Each structure stands twice: as structure tokens, then as C-alpha cells.
mmCIF file of C-alpha atoms and ligand atoms in Angstrom:
data_model
loop_
_atom_site.group_PDB
_atom_site.id
_atom_site.type_symbol
_atom_site.label_atom_id
_atom_site.label_comp_id
_atom_site.label_asym_id
_atom_site.label_seq_id
_atom_site.Cartn_x
_atom_site.Cartn_y
_atom_site.Cartn_z
ATOM 1 C CA MET S 1 8.151 16.871 35.686
ATOM 2 C CA THR S 2 9.501 16.019 32.255
ATOM 3 C CA LYS S 3 12.933 17.555 31.626
ATOM 4 C CA ILE S 4 14.418 18.210 28.208
ATOM 5 C CA ILE S 5 17.653 20.107 27.705
ATOM 6 C CA GLY S 6 16.979 23.424 25.969
ATOM 7 C CA LEU S 7 13.234 23.600 26.776
ATOM 8 C CA THR S 8 11.738 25.433 29.757
ATOM 9 C CA ASP S 9 9.161 23.831 32.056
ATOM 10 C CA THR S 10 6.583 26.303 30.738
ATOM 11 C CA GLU S 11 7.293 25.325 27.136
ATOM 12 C CA ILE S 12 7.054 21.630 27.965
ATOM 13 C CA GLY S 13 3.808 22.200 29.875
ATOM 14 C CA ARG S 14 2.274 23.947 26.850
ATOM 15 C CA ILE S 15 3.190 21.082 24.494
ATOM 16 C CA ALA S 16 1.781 18.498 26.905
ATOM 17 C CA GLN S 17 -1.649 20.179 27.148
ATOM 18 C CA PRO S 18 -4.709 18.361 25.760
ATOM 19 C CA LEU S 19 -5.153 19.071 22.034
ATOM 20 C CA GLU S 20 -7.773 21.775 22.632
ATOM 21 C CA THR S 21 -5.313 23.946 24.579
ATOM 22 C CA ALA S 22 -1.988 22.677 23.183
ATOM 23 C CA TYR S 23 0.874 24.674 21.699
ATOM 24 C CA THR S 24 3.471 23.825 19.067
ATOM 25 C CA LEU S 25 7.042 22.902 19.913
ATOM 26 C CA PRO S 26 9.090 26.047 20.651
ATOM 27 C CA PRO S 27 11.287 27.391 17.832
ATOM 28 C CA GLN S 28 14.555 26.175 19.353
ATOM 29 C CA ALA S 29 13.268 22.578 19.078
ATOM 30 C CA TYR S 30 13.782 23.065 15.326
ATOM 31 C CA THR S 31 16.823 25.336 15.238
ATOM 32 C CA ASP S 32 19.105 24.452 18.188
ATOM 33 C CA PRO S 33 21.977 22.131 17.157
ATOM 34 C CA GLN S 34 22.196 20.786 20.735
ATOM 35 C CA ILE S 35 18.568 19.693 20.666
ATOM 36 C CA TYR S 36 19.198 18.082 17.271
ATOM 37 C CA ASP S 37 22.139 16.156 18.760
ATOM 38 C CA GLN S 38 19.815 14.960 21.541
ATOM 39 C CA GLU S 39 17.291 13.871 18.914
ATOM 40 C CA VAL S 40 19.933 11.863 17.106
ATOM 41 C CA ALA S 41 20.919 10.150 20.373
ATOM 42 C CA HIS S 42 17.452 9.629 21.870
ATOM 43 C CA ILE S 43 15.262 9.262 18.777
ATOM 44 C CA MET S 44 17.154 8.494 15.565
ATOM 45 C CA ARG S 45 19.504 5.922 17.092
ATOM 46 C CA LYS S 46 16.628 4.262 18.962
ATOM 47 C CA SER S 47 13.913 4.185 16.291
ATOM 48 C CA TRP S 48 13.083 2.051 13.289
ATOM 49 C CA LEU S 49 14.153 3.889 10.140
ATOM 50 C CA PRO S 50 12.814 2.886 6.711
ATOM 51 C CA LEU S 51 15.763 2.522 4.334
ATOM 52 C CA ALA S 52 14.562 0.786 1.197
ATOM 53 C CA ARG S 53 11.810 -1.275 -0.375
ATOM 54 C CA VAL S 54 12.395 -4.969 -1.009
ATOM 55 C CA ASP S 55 11.422 -4.346 -4.650
ATOM 56 C CA GLN S 56 14.320 -1.867 -5.011
ATOM 57 C CA LEU S 57 16.751 -4.769 -4.389
ATOM 58 C CA PRO S 58 15.155 -7.663 -6.280
ATOM 59 C CA LYS S 59 18.249 -9.750 -7.064
ATOM 60 C CA PRO S 60 20.744 -11.424 -4.725
ATOM 61 C CA GLY S 61 23.772 -9.120 -4.532
ATOM 62 C CA ASP S 62 21.715 -5.929 -5.018
ATOM 63 C CA PHE S 63 22.793 -3.201 -2.613
ATOM 64 C CA LEU S 64 21.982 0.394 -1.771
ATOM 65 C CA ALA S 65 24.349 2.681 0.178
ATOM 66 C CA LEU S 66 23.154 5.414 2.538
ATOM 67 C CA ASP S 67 24.714 7.591 5.216
ATOM 68 C CA LEU S 68 22.697 7.662 8.438
ATOM 69 C CA PHE S 69 23.773 10.129 11.107
ATOM 70 C CA ASP S 70 27.476 9.909 10.171
ATOM 71 C CA GLN S 71 27.310 6.139 9.772
ATOM 72 C CA PRO S 72 27.848 4.843 6.224
ATOM 73 C CA ILE S 73 25.579 1.814 5.878
ATOM 74 C CA MET S 74 24.391 -0.460 3.101
ATOM 75 C CA VAL S 75 21.220 -2.426 2.589
ATOM 76 C CA VAL S 76 22.102 -5.719 0.916
ATOM 77 C CA HIS S 77 20.073 -8.512 -0.631
ATOM 78 C CA GLY S 78 22.326 -11.404 0.359
ATOM 79 C CA THR S 79 23.184 -14.311 -1.917
ATOM 80 C CA ASP S 80 21.429 -16.422 0.745
ATOM 81 C CA GLY S 81 18.213 -14.434 0.102
ATOM 82 C CA THR S 82 18.367 -12.484 3.398
ATOM 83 C CA PHE S 83 18.101 -8.689 3.485
ATOM 84 C CA ARG S 84 20.675 -7.151 5.804
ATOM 85 C CA VAL S 85 21.575 -3.639 6.863
ATOM 86 C CA MET S 86 25.200 -3.209 7.900
ATOM 87 C CA SER S 87 28.036 -0.748 8.295
ATOM 88 C CA ARG S 88 29.916 -0.292 5.045
ATOM 89 C CA VAL S 89 33.068 0.954 6.763
ATOM 90 C CA CYS S 90 36.038 -1.337 6.191
ATOM 91 C CA LEU S 91 37.307 -3.142 9.291
ATOM 92 C CA HIS S 92 40.931 -2.410 8.320
ATOM 93 C CA ARG S 93 41.442 1.370 8.256
ATOM 94 C CA ALA S 94 37.885 2.596 7.989
ATOM 95 C CA ALA S 95 37.451 3.320 4.290
ATOM 96 C CA PRO S 96 33.835 3.254 3.137
ATOM 97 C CA LEU S 97 33.545 0.224 0.853
ATOM 98 C CA ILE S 98 31.159 1.410 -1.818
ATOM 99 C CA GLU S 99 28.741 4.172 -2.832
ATOM 100 C CA GLY S 100 25.429 4.353 -4.666
ATOM 101 C CA VAL S 101 23.461 1.336 -5.820
ATOM 102 C CA GLY S 102 24.429 -1.764 -7.755
ATOM 103 C CA ASN S 103 24.979 -5.500 -7.614
ATOM 104 C CA ARG S 104 27.990 -7.242 -6.087
ATOM 105 C CA LYS S 105 28.803 -10.723 -4.886
ATOM 106 C CA LEU S 106 31.845 -9.288 -3.105
ATOM 107 C CA PHE S 107 32.488 -5.855 -1.630
ATOM 108 C CA SER S 108 36.156 -5.148 -2.188
ATOM 109 C CA CYS S 109 37.609 -2.187 -0.300
ATOM 110 C CA PRO S 110 39.063 0.487 -2.644
ATOM 111 C CA TYR S 111 41.974 1.106 -0.209
ATOM 112 C CA HIS S 112 43.766 -2.271 0.328
ATOM 113 C CA ALA S 113 41.293 -4.696 -1.249
ATOM 114 C CA TRP S 114 39.913 -6.465 1.813
ATOM 115 C CA SER S 115 36.839 -8.247 0.435
ATOM 116 C CA TYR S 116 33.540 -8.988 2.155
ATOM 117 C CA ASP S 117 30.674 -11.208 1.049
ATOM 118 C CA THR S 118 27.036 -10.097 0.963
ATOM 119 C CA SER S 119 26.545 -11.074 4.608
ATOM 120 C CA GLY S 120 29.362 -8.730 5.667
ATOM 121 C CA GLN S 121 31.800 -11.569 6.342
ATOM 122 C CA LEU S 122 35.437 -10.813 5.517
ATOM 123 C CA ILE S 123 36.520 -13.350 2.886
ATOM 124 C CA LYS S 124 39.967 -12.196 1.893
ATOM 125 C CA ALA S 125 42.536 -9.776 3.373
ATOM 126 C CA PRO S 126 45.638 -9.713 1.124
ATOM 127 C CA HIS S 127 49.109 -10.178 2.673
ATOM 128 C CA MET S 128 47.840 -10.563 6.236
ATOM 129 C CA GLU S 129 49.535 -13.949 6.769
ATOM 130 C CA ARG S 130 52.197 -12.458 9.052
ATOM 131 C CA ALA S 131 49.690 -10.588 11.238
ATOM 132 C CA ASP S 132 49.732 -12.705 14.396
ATOM 133 C CA GLY S 133 46.391 -14.054 15.514
ATOM 134 C CA PHE S 134 44.534 -12.423 12.610
ATOM 135 C CA SER S 135 41.713 -14.463 11.201
ATOM 136 C CA GLU S 136 39.357 -13.433 8.410
ATOM 137 C CA THR S 137 36.601 -15.600 9.844
ATOM 138 C CA GLU S 138 36.450 -13.441 12.986
ATOM 139 C CA CYS S 139 35.839 -10.259 10.972
ATOM 140 C CA ARG S 140 32.319 -9.271 10.029
ATOM 141 C CA LEU S 141 30.835 -5.846 9.291
ATOM 142 C CA PRO S 142 28.629 -4.655 12.186
ATOM 143 C CA GLN S 143 24.964 -5.290 11.463
ATOM 144 C CA LEU S 144 21.902 -3.231 12.368
ATOM 145 C CA LYS S 145 18.754 -4.837 13.634
ATOM 146 C CA THR S 146 16.584 -5.251 10.527
ATOM 147 C CA GLU S 147 12.903 -5.905 9.904
ATOM 148 C CA ILE S 148 10.735 -6.140 6.809
ATOM 149 C CA TRP S 149 7.264 -4.641 7.114
ATOM 150 C CA ASN S 150 4.855 -4.517 4.157
ATOM 151 C CA GLY S 151 7.729 -4.501 1.672
ATOM 152 C CA PHE S 152 9.731 -1.832 3.539
ATOM 153 C CA ILE S 153 13.185 -2.662 4.895
ATOM 154 C CA LEU S 154 13.635 -0.948 8.249
ATOM 155 C CA ALA S 155 16.661 -0.902 10.511
ATOM 156 C CA ASN S 156 17.407 0.175 14.046
ATOM 157 C CA PHE S 157 20.796 1.129 15.514
ATOM 158 C CA ASP S 158 19.660 -0.049 18.941
ATOM 159 C CA PRO S 159 20.498 -3.745 19.374
ATOM 160 C CA ASP S 160 17.892 -3.939 22.160
ATOM 161 C CA ALA S 161 15.090 -2.357 20.106
ATOM 162 C CA ALA S 162 11.693 -4.057 20.356
ATOM 163 C CA PRO S 163 10.310 -5.261 16.982
ATOM 164 C CA PHE S 164 8.744 -2.595 14.744
ATOM 165 C CA ALA S 165 5.483 -4.325 13.809
ATOM 166 C CA PRO S 166 3.592 -4.943 17.099
ATOM 167 C CA PRO S 167 3.150 -1.309 18.197
ATOM 168 C CA VAL S 168 1.960 -0.286 14.700
ATOM 169 C CA GLN S 169 -0.538 -3.158 14.356
ATOM 170 C CA SER S 170 -3.567 -0.825 14.448
ATOM 171 C CA LEU S 171 -1.986 1.276 11.686
ATOM 172 C CA ALA S 172 -1.414 -1.860 9.605
ATOM 173 C CA ASP S 173 -5.024 -2.979 10.215
ATOM 174 C CA TYR S 174 -6.356 0.367 8.966
ATOM 175 C CA PHE S 175 -4.635 -0.265 5.625
ATOM 176 C CA LYS S 176 -4.687 -4.052 5.350
ATOM 177 C CA ASN S 177 -6.716 -3.967 2.111
ATOM 178 C CA PHE S 178 -4.019 -1.971 0.344
ATOM 179 C CA GLU S 179 -1.566 -4.857 -0.086
ATOM 180 C CA LEU S 180 1.448 -2.640 0.410
ATOM 181 C CA ALA S 181 3.872 -5.562 0.194
ATOM 182 C CA ASP S 182 2.927 -6.110 -3.478
ATOM 183 C CA MET S 183 3.852 -2.601 -4.543
ATOM 184 C CA ALA S 184 7.019 -1.477 -6.267
ATOM 185 C CA VAL S 185 8.828 1.843 -6.561
ATOM 186 C CA ALA S 186 8.137 3.200 -10.040
ATOM 187 C CA ARG S 187 9.730 6.655 -9.791
ATOM 188 C CA THR S 188 11.723 8.618 -7.218
ATOM 189 C CA LEU S 189 11.869 12.412 -6.896
ATOM 190 C CA GLU S 190 14.758 13.832 -4.882
ATOM 191 C CA PHE S 191 14.992 17.096 -2.951
ATOM 192 C CA ASP S 192 17.687 18.710 -0.803
ATOM 193 C CA SER S 193 16.025 21.084 1.657
ATOM 194 C CA HIS S 194 17.365 23.516 4.215
ATOM 195 C CA TRP S 195 14.907 23.067 7.079
ATOM 196 C CA ASN S 196 14.778 20.985 10.223
ATOM 197 C CA TRP S 197 13.323 17.519 9.568
ATOM 198 C CA LYS S 198 10.273 18.190 11.779
ATOM 199 C CA VAL S 199 9.190 21.064 9.530
ATOM 200 C CA LEU S 200 8.659 18.524 6.761
ATOM 201 C CA VAL S 201 7.044 15.905 9.014
ATOM 202 C CA GLU S 202 4.527 18.425 10.374
ATOM 203 C CA ASN S 203 3.742 19.741 6.914
ATOM 204 C CA PHE S 204 3.034 16.176 5.770
ATOM 205 C CA MET S 205 0.777 15.434 8.728
ATOM 206 C CA GLU S 206 -1.924 18.085 8.577
ATOM 207 C CA ALA S 207 -4.463 19.111 5.965
ATOM 208 C CA TYR S 208 -5.160 22.475 7.635
ATOM 209 C CA HIS S 209 -2.718 24.119 5.206
ATOM 210 C CA HIS S 210 -4.741 22.972 2.191
ATOM 211 C CA ILE S 211 -6.872 26.120 2.555
ATOM 212 C CA ALA S 212 -3.931 28.398 1.731
ATOM 213 C CA THR S 213 -0.891 26.480 0.460
ATOM 214 C CA HIS S 214 -2.867 24.070 -1.736
ATOM 215 C CA SER S 215 -5.939 26.245 -2.305
ATOM 216 C CA GLU S 216 -6.183 25.258 -5.981
ATOM 217 C CA THR S 217 -4.809 21.723 -5.812
ATOM 218 C CA PHE S 218 -5.737 19.699 -2.714
ATOM 219 C CA GLU S 219 -8.356 21.945 -1.094
ATOM 220 C CA PRO S 220 -11.050 21.589 -3.804
ATOM 221 C CA ALA S 221 -10.643 17.776 -3.709
ATOM 222 C CA TYR S 222 -9.983 17.257 0.027
ATOM 223 C CA HIS S 223 -11.378 20.024 2.217
ATOM 224 C CA ALA S 224 -9.135 20.885 5.165
ATOM 225 C CA ARG S 225 -12.141 21.140 7.493
ATOM 226 C CA ASP S 226 -13.149 17.500 6.846
ATOM 227 C CA SER S 227 -9.787 15.941 7.712
ATOM 228 C CA LYS S 228 -9.717 13.680 10.739
ATOM 229 C CA THR S 229 -7.210 11.792 12.830
ATOM 230 C CA PRO S 230 -8.182 8.731 14.863
ATOM 231 C CA ASP S 231 -6.890 8.274 18.384
ATOM 232 C CA THR S 232 -3.659 6.361 18.329
ATOM 233 C CA ASP S 233 -2.516 3.453 20.491
ATOM 234 C CA GLY S 234 1.114 3.411 19.387
ATOM 235 C CA PRO S 235 3.945 5.432 17.821
ATOM 236 C CA TRP S 236 1.972 6.379 14.728
ATOM 237 C CA SER S 237 -0.622 8.771 13.382
ATOM 238 C CA ILE S 238 -3.116 8.729 10.528
ATOM 239 C CA LEU S 239 -4.421 11.834 8.764
ATOM 240 C CA HIS S 240 -7.570 10.760 6.924
ATOM 241 C CA MET S 241 -8.689 13.256 4.271
ATOM 242 C CA PRO S 242 -12.158 12.389 2.953
ATOM 243 C CA ALA S 243 -12.790 13.260 -0.692
ATOM 244 C CA ALA S 244 -14.981 16.305 -1.240
ATOM 245 C CA SER S 245 -17.004 14.390 -3.842
ATOM 246 C CA ASP S 246 -18.800 11.046 -3.482
ATOM 247 C CA GLU S 247 -18.043 10.230 -7.105
ATOM 248 C CA MET S 248 -15.747 7.311 -7.655
ATOM 249 C CA PRO S 249 -12.686 7.892 -9.839
ATOM 250 C CA ASP S 250 -12.932 6.536 -13.374
ATOM 251 C CA PRO S 251 -11.928 2.859 -13.089
ATOM 252 C CA ALA S 252 -10.405 3.034 -16.588
ATOM 253 C CA SER S 253 -7.775 5.488 -15.393
ATOM 254 C CA HIS S 254 -7.419 3.807 -12.088
ATOM 255 C CA GLY S 255 -7.246 0.069 -12.624
ATOM 256 C CA PRO S 256 -9.117 -2.496 -10.552
ATOM 257 C CA THR S 257 -9.107 -1.645 -6.898
ATOM 258 C CA GLY S 258 -9.236 -5.190 -5.592
ATOM 259 C CA ALA S 259 -10.221 -5.437 -1.978
ATOM 260 C CA LEU S 260 -10.373 -1.683 -1.413
ATOM 261 C CA GLU S 261 -13.635 -0.285 -0.105
ATOM 262 C CA ASP S 262 -15.080 2.795 -1.830
ATOM 263 C CA TRP S 263 -13.886 5.216 0.855
ATOM 264 C CA GLN S 264 -10.415 3.739 0.628
ATOM 265 C CA VAL S 265 -10.336 4.389 -3.125
ATOM 266 C CA ARG S 266 -11.705 7.939 -2.887
ATOM 267 C CA ASP S 267 -10.021 9.314 0.198
ATOM 268 C CA LEU S 268 -6.453 10.385 0.807
ATOM 269 C CA PHE S 269 -4.367 9.250 3.777
ATOM 270 C CA ALA S 270 -1.131 10.679 5.154
ATOM 271 C CA ASN S 271 0.442 8.382 7.691
ATOM 272 C CA VAL S 272 3.475 8.466 9.891
ATOM 273 C CA ALA S 273 5.202 5.899 12.045
ATOM 274 C CA PHE S 274 7.249 8.096 14.366
ATOM 275 C CA PRO S 275 9.687 9.660 14.015
ATOM 276 C CA HIS S 276 9.635 10.124 10.242
ATOM 277 C CA PHE S 277 8.377 7.091 8.319
ATOM 278 C CA LEU S 278 5.893 8.995 6.138
ATOM 279 C CA PHE S 279 3.655 7.371 3.558
ATOM 280 C CA GLY S 280 0.589 8.549 1.716
ATOM 281 C CA LEU S 281 -2.094 6.353 0.200
ATOM 282 C CA GLN S 282 -4.654 7.181 -2.415
ATOM 283 C CA GLY S 283 -6.480 4.508 -4.335
ATOM 284 C CA LEU S 284 -3.902 2.194 -5.778
ATOM 285 C CA SER S 285 -0.895 4.387 -5.232
ATOM 286 C CA LEU S 286 1.532 4.514 -2.349
ATOM 287 C CA VAL S 287 3.817 7.512 -1.974
ATOM 288 C CA TRP S 288 6.678 7.060 0.447
ATOM 289 C CA TYR S 289 8.375 10.231 1.685
ATOM 290 C CA GLN S 290 11.811 8.971 2.742
ATOM 291 C CA VAL S 291 13.240 11.565 5.109
ATOM 292 C CA LEU S 292 17.006 11.592 5.626
ATOM 293 C CA PRO S 293 17.944 14.273 8.189
ATOM 294 C CA GLN S 294 21.490 15.571 7.560
ATOM 295 C CA SER S 295 21.837 18.224 10.265
ATOM 296 C CA VAL S 296 19.674 20.518 12.357
ATOM 297 C CA ASP S 297 18.847 22.569 9.263
ATOM 298 C CA ARG S 298 19.110 20.195 6.324
ATOM 299 C CA LEU S 299 17.311 17.100 5.103
ATOM 300 C CA LEU S 300 17.315 15.012 1.988
ATOM 301 C CA LEU S 301 13.920 13.839 0.827
ATOM 302 C CA LYS S 302 13.189 11.055 -1.610
ATOM 303 C CA ILE S 303 9.584 10.849 -2.732
ATOM 304 C CA HIS S 304 9.066 7.296 -3.970
ATOM 305 C CA ILE S 305 5.977 6.749 -6.098
ATOM 306 C CA CYS S 306 4.836 3.119 -5.828
ATOM 307 C CA LEU S 307 2.123 1.131 -7.595
ATOM 308 C CA PRO S 308 1.043 -2.525 -7.465
ATOM 309 C CA LYS S 309 3.409 -4.662 -9.539
ATOM 310 C CA SER S 310 0.411 -5.938 -11.514
ATOM 311 C CA GLU S 311 -0.474 -2.351 -12.520
ATOM 312 C CA LEU S 312 3.108 -1.549 -13.495
ATOM 313 C CA ALA S 313 3.157 -4.532 -15.842
ATOM 314 C CA LYS S 314 0.213 -3.171 -17.864
ATOM 315 C CA PRO S 315 0.514 -1.109 -21.046
ATOM 316 C CA GLY S 316 0.066 2.574 -20.271
ATOM 317 C CA ALA S 317 1.618 2.276 -16.808
ATOM 318 C CA ASP S 318 4.373 4.698 -17.812
ATOM 319 C CA GLU S 319 1.849 7.467 -18.455
ATOM 320 C CA ILE S 320 0.164 6.866 -15.097
ATOM 321 C CA VAL S 321 3.533 7.001 -13.332
ATOM 322 C CA GLN S 322 4.545 10.127 -15.258
ATOM 323 C CA GLY S 323 1.246 11.846 -14.422
ATOM 324 C CA THR S 324 1.559 10.967 -10.725
ATOM 325 C CA ALA S 325 5.192 12.131 -10.652
ATOM 326 C CA GLU S 326 4.289 15.482 -12.215
ATOM 327 C CA MET S 327 1.441 15.965 -9.756
ATOM 328 C CA MET S 328 3.598 15.030 -6.740
ATOM 329 C CA ASP S 329 6.342 17.362 -7.928
ATOM 330 C CA PHE S 330 3.881 20.237 -8.291
ATOM 331 C CA ILE S 331 2.294 19.623 -4.871
ATOM 332 C CA HIS S 332 5.647 19.258 -3.162
ATOM 333 C CA ARG S 333 6.870 22.519 -4.661
ATOM 334 C CA GLU S 334 3.835 24.203 -3.083
ATOM 335 C CA ASP S 335 4.928 22.642 0.219
ATOM 336 C CA ILE S 336 8.539 23.764 -0.299
ATOM 337 C CA GLY S 337 7.285 27.356 -0.496
ATOM 338 C CA ALA S 338 5.426 26.908 2.808
ATOM 339 C CA ASN S 339 8.311 25.181 4.551
ATOM 340 C CA ASP S 340 10.774 27.833 3.355
ATOM 341 C CA PHE S 341 8.799 30.633 4.949
ATOM 342 C CA VAL S 342 8.108 28.656 8.146
ATOM 343 C CA TRP S 343 11.843 28.040 8.451
ATOM 344 C CA ARG S 344 12.541 31.764 8.118
ATOM 345 C CA GLY S 345 9.967 32.462 10.840
ATOM 346 C CA LEU S 346 11.288 29.783 13.186
ATOM 347 C CA LYS S 347 14.723 31.422 13.158
ATOM 348 C CA ALA S 348 13.344 34.870 14.040
ATOM 349 C CA PRO S 349 14.256 35.977 17.589
ATOM 350 C CA MET S 350 10.725 37.052 18.544
ATOM 351 C CA THR S 351 9.077 33.767 17.513
ATOM 352 C CA GLN S 352 7.422 31.741 20.287
ATOM 353 C CA GLN S 353 5.214 28.665 20.574
ATOM 354 C CA GLY S 354 1.932 29.040 18.678
ATOM 355 C CA ARG S 355 -1.457 27.484 19.410
ATOM 356 C CA LEU S 356 -2.296 24.307 17.491
ATOM 357 C CA SER S 357 -5.555 23.969 15.599
ATOM 358 C CA PRO S 358 -7.695 20.919 16.500
ATOM 359 C CA LEU S 359 -7.251 20.076 12.787
ATOM 360 C CA GLU S 360 -3.587 19.434 13.629
ATOM 361 C CA LYS S 361 -4.226 16.441 15.881
ATOM 362 C CA SER S 362 -1.500 14.433 14.099
ATOM 363 C CA ILE S 363 1.089 17.061 15.010
ATOM 364 C CA TRP S 364 -0.153 17.019 18.588
ATOM 365 C CA GLN S 365 0.177 13.206 18.657
ATOM 366 C CA PHE S 366 3.694 13.487 17.257
ATOM 367 C CA ASN S 367 4.610 16.158 19.815
ATOM 368 C CA GLN S 368 3.487 13.981 22.751
ATOM 369 C CA TRP S 369 5.592 11.101 21.391
ATOM 370 C CA TRP S 370 8.591 13.420 20.811
ATOM 371 C CA LEU S 371 8.352 14.820 24.335
ATOM 372 C CA ASN S 372 8.242 11.343 25.805
ATOM 373 C CA ALA S 373 11.090 9.976 23.656
ATOM 374 C CA MET S 374 13.341 12.962 24.443
ATOM 375 C CA ALA S 375 12.552 12.859 28.165
ATOM 376 C CA GLN S 376 13.148 9.114 28.378
ATOM 377 C CA GLY S 377 16.515 9.514 26.670
ATOM 378 C CA GLU S 378 17.525 12.233 29.096
ATOM 379 C CA ALA S 379 16.371 10.165 32.088
ATOM 380 C CA VAL S 380 18.580 7.286 30.895
ATOM 381 C CA ASN S 381 21.479 9.721 30.398
ATOM 382 C CA SER S 382 21.165 11.201 33.871
ATOM 383 C CA LYS S 383 21.009 7.697 35.404
ATOM 384 C CA LYS S 384 24.185 6.811 33.524
ATOM 385 C CA THR S 385 25.802 10.009 34.765
ATOM 386 C CA ASN S 386 24.846 9.246 38.374
ATOM 387 C CA HIS S 387 26.243 5.806 38.008
ATOM 388 C CA THR S 388 29.533 6.977 36.546
ATOM 389 C CA TYR S 389 30.347 9.642 39.101
HETATM 390 S S1 FES C 401 40.832 0.340 4.612
HETATM 391 FE FE1 FES C 401 39.814 -1.223 3.619
HETATM 392 S S2 FES C 401 41.354 -2.595 3.055
HETATM 393 FE FE2 FES C 401 42.418 -1.020 4.086
HETATM 394 FE FE1 FE2 C 402 1.133 20.116 1.722
#
């Protein structure tokens, strides 16, 4: 029997049911700091996390700093053309080297001026001549395993992690006409939200809530009842929301749609590579929801609106981007309202697991993956414990 700290056998059994009889995760899976710590250990530090788009760092020396689960890191476009993700904590006395975004050929520590090149190699450590056996060449910032997939730069804390792409091949095939690698971030909306990260992921992954939360926005265009989720063969899920109307959008407002088939232009897709690589597709636009969990009850969200570079180069692109940004902001504020009240309910002492709707197949797929990832982590932990004692 699967064991997860903080969940009863009954609760686990209800989650693991077939979709038709399945329940949600229990409330403590969202609110218990101990379960969150287990998630960080078993999921976040073992999974591929999307950190940036290649187009956000176009020039050698471009960097972007992020904090991931207490680890200050930076994504760097090296002067050798390689994209790397590495710790940005100085090897001397642990000062973070830099914040924000920018361009540097050298990262010079603000504390005692040790300087690193764009590959993380220490180049100069002032006045260290009398430190016996010290050699700059042996000092390099720790690197995370890094992979580029369709223009996204992903990293994994686990040095033994299997590559990202093979298990999501079917997901990539579903969207191969969209040419995601040729897109660029045109606008980013930022939100600081006080919910568990899974509240946002689940909200992103089902269209059932269109009937109430988005009754005047999404529901008339994409009926909740028509949404569908294919079976999955890997750590991913697709929510396919067919358009309510067969009419094609006006090509004048939409640009040429290249290799896209009609249904791909009309319909809306919300996709996730587990745990929280969320991206939506509609026609020519890609919307990447970058989820940055901060604690059990807080997450930062960056909604990146992306369009093909060829579209962004055209006159009038600014208006299209502005219109999309305003729409995404409006829709997300509807979702914030829903997530706020769900979060209040999840913290209530009488709240228990609820039944899932068959329209929430994506959540069910996520839950099975979550259960498995958490149980595997705990099995490894208990083996380690047995070994130690
Ligand atoms: S902590 Fe960075 S140079 Fe001292
Ligand atoms: Fe929504």
C-alpha cells in the first residue's frame, strides 16, 4: 500500500480510484507545511522546472536571477553560446552574487569581489596568494542539469535526473505544428498569491469552472461540457477546449497560421508537464504560466505572453500584445477570486476530500502522478533510514 506522511490509507485509496469514483486530494495536502516540505524534497528537487525562455536571454552574457526553494540560482547565456543554470551563491562566504536581470561578462561578488565568468568559473579572487593550496581554477559555481525544450530553458536539481524530453514526446507531438521554439515573450504579468501552488495548477487544468467563474468570458466561447483530456502516457496532461463556434477567427486580426490545422487555430489548450510547467495555446499565441512556489501558502506567478517572432516584428503587434495582456489579466483576476475562496475553504476544519467531476480528468491525472512521486520519495527515504540505522 502506498504510504505518504500526513495522509491516511483511506484518503490515499480515494485519490487512487478510477476517475469515475475518484476524490480530490485531502485539504492537508494543500495546507500542511510538512507535506509541502516533502513535496520540495520528492517533487521540486527531482523534477524539471522551467526557468526562462531562450528568447529572454538573447545575447551572450544575458542572465536572469531566481530563487528556487531557498537556492539562489541564475540562468546565464554564456559567452561560449551555452545556456547554463547555476548557483549564484559565492564560493567564498556565501553572498549571493547578483539580483534581477541584465548582461555581464563577469559576475563580481559584492562582498569581497571574487569574480566568476559566465560559465561559473572563478577567474579572480583578490589577495588570496597566501592561502595555501588555493587555486581559482578549482572553483566553479555548482551547476544544475539543464535542458532546452521548444525554446524553454529547464533545470533539474537532481544530477541523476533522466532527460526531460522523452517522457513528454506525445505532448510535443500534439503541438508540433505550433513551432513553440520560434516564439518570444512579448509581455509578462506578475502576481503574488497566498495559496498553495496546487490550487493554481488545478485551476489551470480544468474547464469545469468556466460555467461559474468564467460564465461571461470563457464559457460562451469554450463550453465546459465539451472539454476533453486525452489519456496520457507520461508526466503530462492536456486539457483540450473545443471552440463553441465553427467559425474561424478573422485572419486579419490573427496573422497567418502557418502549419496549424483549423481545430488548432480555433480551440484552446491548457497543458501541464508535471509538476507545474503550465502553458496555454490558442491560435498563434502561447501563454506560459511560470509558477514559483515560495512556501506552503504562497506562490509567485509570472504569466508570459508569447507570440511568433515574425508576428512581433509586424506593425500593429503592440496592439495585439496589449489586447492579449488585458484579456489575460481580466481572466486571471476571475481565477484569483476562485482560488481565494477555495483557499479559505481548504483551511476550514470541517473540509474533507470532495468527489471529482469526470470533466476534471487532468486533475485526476495530476493526482495519480503526485501520489506516485510522493510515495516513491518516501520509499527512498525509508530505505535510506534502514540503511543508516
Ligand atoms: S562572499 Fe563573495 S567574495 Fe566574499
Ligand atoms: Fe480559470
